[in-house]
């Protein structure tokens, strides 16, 4: 195998690993988005409000396409309104 072929093969394997990792991360984000969307912030323990707000803000900052990919990865749907945790 030539040096160039070896590099291309390694690059291909790395790309496959990254795509698999992306899929796993999309599943985590999709499940988290569905969970956050279903929460009633008035019922959260006081110590959970700030972390939930951070998660909701981070999810709301995602590009729409990425969020849709994440929700599709876990077969979830959320309302079009942004999630707000007070």
PDB file of C-alpha atoms in Angstrom:
ATOM      1  CA  UNK A   1       0.000   0.000   0.000  1.00  0.00           C
ATOM      2  CA  UNK A   2       1.443   3.355  -0.963  1.00  0.00           C
ATOM      3  CA  UNK A   3       1.931   6.121   1.563  1.00  0.00           C
ATOM      4  CA  UNK A   4      -0.874   8.148  -0.060  1.00  0.00           C
ATOM      5  CA  UNK A   5      -3.271   5.180   0.008  1.00  0.00           C
ATOM      6  CA  UNK A   6      -2.421   4.557   3.649  1.00  0.00           C
ATOM      7  CA  UNK A   7      -3.138   8.197   4.512  1.00  0.00           C
ATOM      8  CA  UNK A   8      -6.446   8.084   2.644  1.00  0.00           C
ATOM      9  CA  UNK A   9      -7.391   4.878   4.423  1.00  0.00           C
ATOM     10  CA  UNK A  10      -6.577   6.403   7.808  1.00  0.00           C
ATOM     11  CA  UNK A  11      -8.539   9.518   6.909  1.00  0.00           C
ATOM     12  CA  UNK A  12     -11.507   7.380   5.895  1.00  0.00           C
ATOM     13  CA  UNK A  13     -11.424   5.479   9.206  1.00  0.00           C
ATOM     14  CA  UNK A  14     -11.192   8.749  11.149  1.00  0.00           C
ATOM     15  CA  UNK A  15     -14.131  10.158   9.214  1.00  0.00           C
ATOM     16  CA  UNK A  16     -16.192   7.054   9.991  1.00  0.00           C
ATOM     17  CA  UNK A  17     -15.347   7.409  13.690  1.00  0.00           C
ATOM     18  CA  UNK A  18     -16.314  11.084  13.675  1.00  0.00           C
ATOM     19  CA  UNK A  19     -19.604  10.378  11.903  1.00  0.00           C
ATOM     20  CA  UNK A  20     -20.434   7.684  14.442  1.00  0.00           C
ATOM     21  CA  UNK A  21     -19.608  10.061  17.262  1.00  0.00           C
ATOM     22  CA  UNK A  22     -21.745  12.767  15.650  1.00  0.00           C
ATOM     23  CA  UNK A  23     -24.688  10.357  15.528  1.00  0.00           C
ATOM     24  CA  UNK A  24     -24.262   9.545  19.219  1.00  0.00           C
ATOM     25  CA  UNK A  25     -24.051  13.236  20.091  1.00  0.00           C
ATOM     26  CA  UNK A  26     -27.174  13.939  18.033  1.00  0.00           C
ATOM     27  CA  UNK A  27     -29.000  11.256  20.006  1.00  0.00           C
ATOM     28  CA  UNK A  28     -27.870  12.779  23.314  1.00  0.00           C
ATOM     29  CA  UNK A  29     -28.907  16.269  22.210  1.00  0.00           C
ATOM     30  CA  UNK A  30     -32.239  15.060  20.832  1.00  0.00           C
ATOM     31  CA  UNK A  31     -33.116  13.166  23.997  1.00  0.00           C
ATOM     32  CA  UNK A  32     -32.021  16.107  26.136  1.00  0.00           C
ATOM     33  CA  UNK A  33     -34.062  18.568  24.061  1.00  0.00           C
ATOM     34  CA  UNK A  34     -37.144  16.378  24.421  1.00  0.00           C
ATOM     35  CA  UNK A  35     -36.567  16.095  28.173  1.00  0.00           C
ATOM     36  CA  UNK A  36     -36.031  19.832  28.670  1.00  0.00           C
ATOM     37  CA  UNK A  37     -39.086  20.646  26.549  1.00  0.00           C
ATOM     38  CA  UNK A  38     -41.231  18.414  28.749  1.00  0.00           C
ATOM     39  CA  UNK A  39     -40.091  19.951  32.046  1.00  0.00           C
ATOM     40  CA  UNK A  40     -42.184  22.290  34.123  1.00  0.00           C
ATOM     41  CA  UNK A  41     -39.619  24.651  35.619  1.00  0.00           C
ATOM     42  CA  UNK A  42     -41.847  25.369  38.612  1.00  0.00           C
ATOM     43  CA  UNK A  43     -41.416  21.735  39.699  1.00  0.00           C
ATOM     44  CA  UNK A  44     -37.627  21.604  39.402  1.00  0.00           C
ATOM     45  CA  UNK A  45     -35.508  21.420  42.544  1.00  0.00           C
ATOM     46  CA  UNK A  46     -33.803  24.766  43.139  1.00  0.00           C
ATOM     47  CA  UNK A  47     -30.380  23.276  42.407  1.00  0.00           C
ATOM     48  CA  UNK A  48     -31.540  22.018  39.003  1.00  0.00           C
ATOM     49  CA  UNK A  49     -32.826  25.335  37.654  1.00  0.00           C
ATOM     50  CA  UNK A  50     -29.451  26.813  36.675  1.00  0.00           C
ATOM     51  CA  UNK A  51     -28.165  23.642  34.927  1.00  0.00           C
ATOM     52  CA  UNK A  52     -31.516  23.218  33.142  1.00  0.00           C
ATOM     53  CA  UNK A  53     -31.319  26.835  31.981  1.00  0.00           C
ATOM     54  CA  UNK A  54     -27.804  26.254  30.670  1.00  0.00           C
ATOM     55  CA  UNK A  55     -28.926  23.157  28.758  1.00  0.00           C
ATOM     56  CA  UNK A  56     -31.993  24.940  27.358  1.00  0.00           C
ATOM     57  CA  UNK A  57     -29.927  27.968  26.292  1.00  0.00           C
ATOM     58  CA  UNK A  58     -27.351  25.753  24.605  1.00  0.00           C
ATOM     59  CA  UNK A  59     -30.022  23.766  22.773  1.00  0.00           C
ATOM     60  CA  UNK A  60     -31.773  26.973  21.688  1.00  0.00           C
ATOM     61  CA  UNK A  61     -28.448  28.239  20.271  1.00  0.00           C
ATOM     62  CA  UNK A  62     -28.157  25.252  17.906  1.00  0.00           C
ATOM     63  CA  UNK A  63     -28.786  25.760  14.218  1.00  0.00           C
ATOM     64  CA  UNK A  64     -32.331  24.688  13.354  1.00  0.00           C
ATOM     65  CA  UNK A  65     -31.044  21.979  11.024  1.00  0.00           C
ATOM     66  CA  UNK A  66     -28.808  20.501  13.730  1.00  0.00           C
ATOM     67  CA  UNK A  67     -31.649  20.479  16.256  1.00  0.00           C
ATOM     68  CA  UNK A  68     -33.953  18.823  13.727  1.00  0.00           C
ATOM     69  CA  UNK A  69     -31.262  16.194  13.022  1.00  0.00           C
ATOM     70  CA  UNK A  70     -30.933  15.609  16.782  1.00  0.00           C
ATOM     71  CA  UNK A  71     -34.674  15.233  17.288  1.00  0.00           C
ATOM     72  CA  UNK A  72     -34.915  12.912  14.293  1.00  0.00           C
ATOM     73  CA  UNK A  73     -32.103  10.790  15.738  1.00  0.00           C
ATOM     74  CA  UNK A  74     -34.361   9.917  18.688  1.00  0.00           C
ATOM     75  CA  UNK A  75     -37.684  10.181  16.830  1.00  0.00           C
ATOM     76  CA  UNK A  76     -38.793  13.117  19.011  1.00  0.00           C
ATOM     77  CA  UNK A  77     -40.706  16.294  18.286  1.00  0.00           C
ATOM     78  CA  UNK A  78     -40.944  19.481  20.310  1.00  0.00           C
ATOM     79  CA  UNK A  79     -43.034  22.589  19.878  1.00  0.00           C
ATOM     80  CA  UNK A  80     -41.688  25.440  17.750  1.00  0.00           C
ATOM     81  CA  UNK A  81     -41.438  27.790  20.736  1.00  0.00           C
ATOM     82  CA  UNK A  82     -38.031  28.143  22.431  1.00  0.00           C
ATOM     83  CA  UNK A  83     -37.644  26.325  25.730  1.00  0.00           C
ATOM     84  CA  UNK A  84     -37.490  28.727  28.668  1.00  0.00           C
ATOM     85  CA  UNK A  85     -36.453  27.683  32.167  1.00  0.00           C
ATOM     86  CA  UNK A  86     -36.939  30.327  34.861  1.00  0.00           C
TER      87      UNK A  86
END
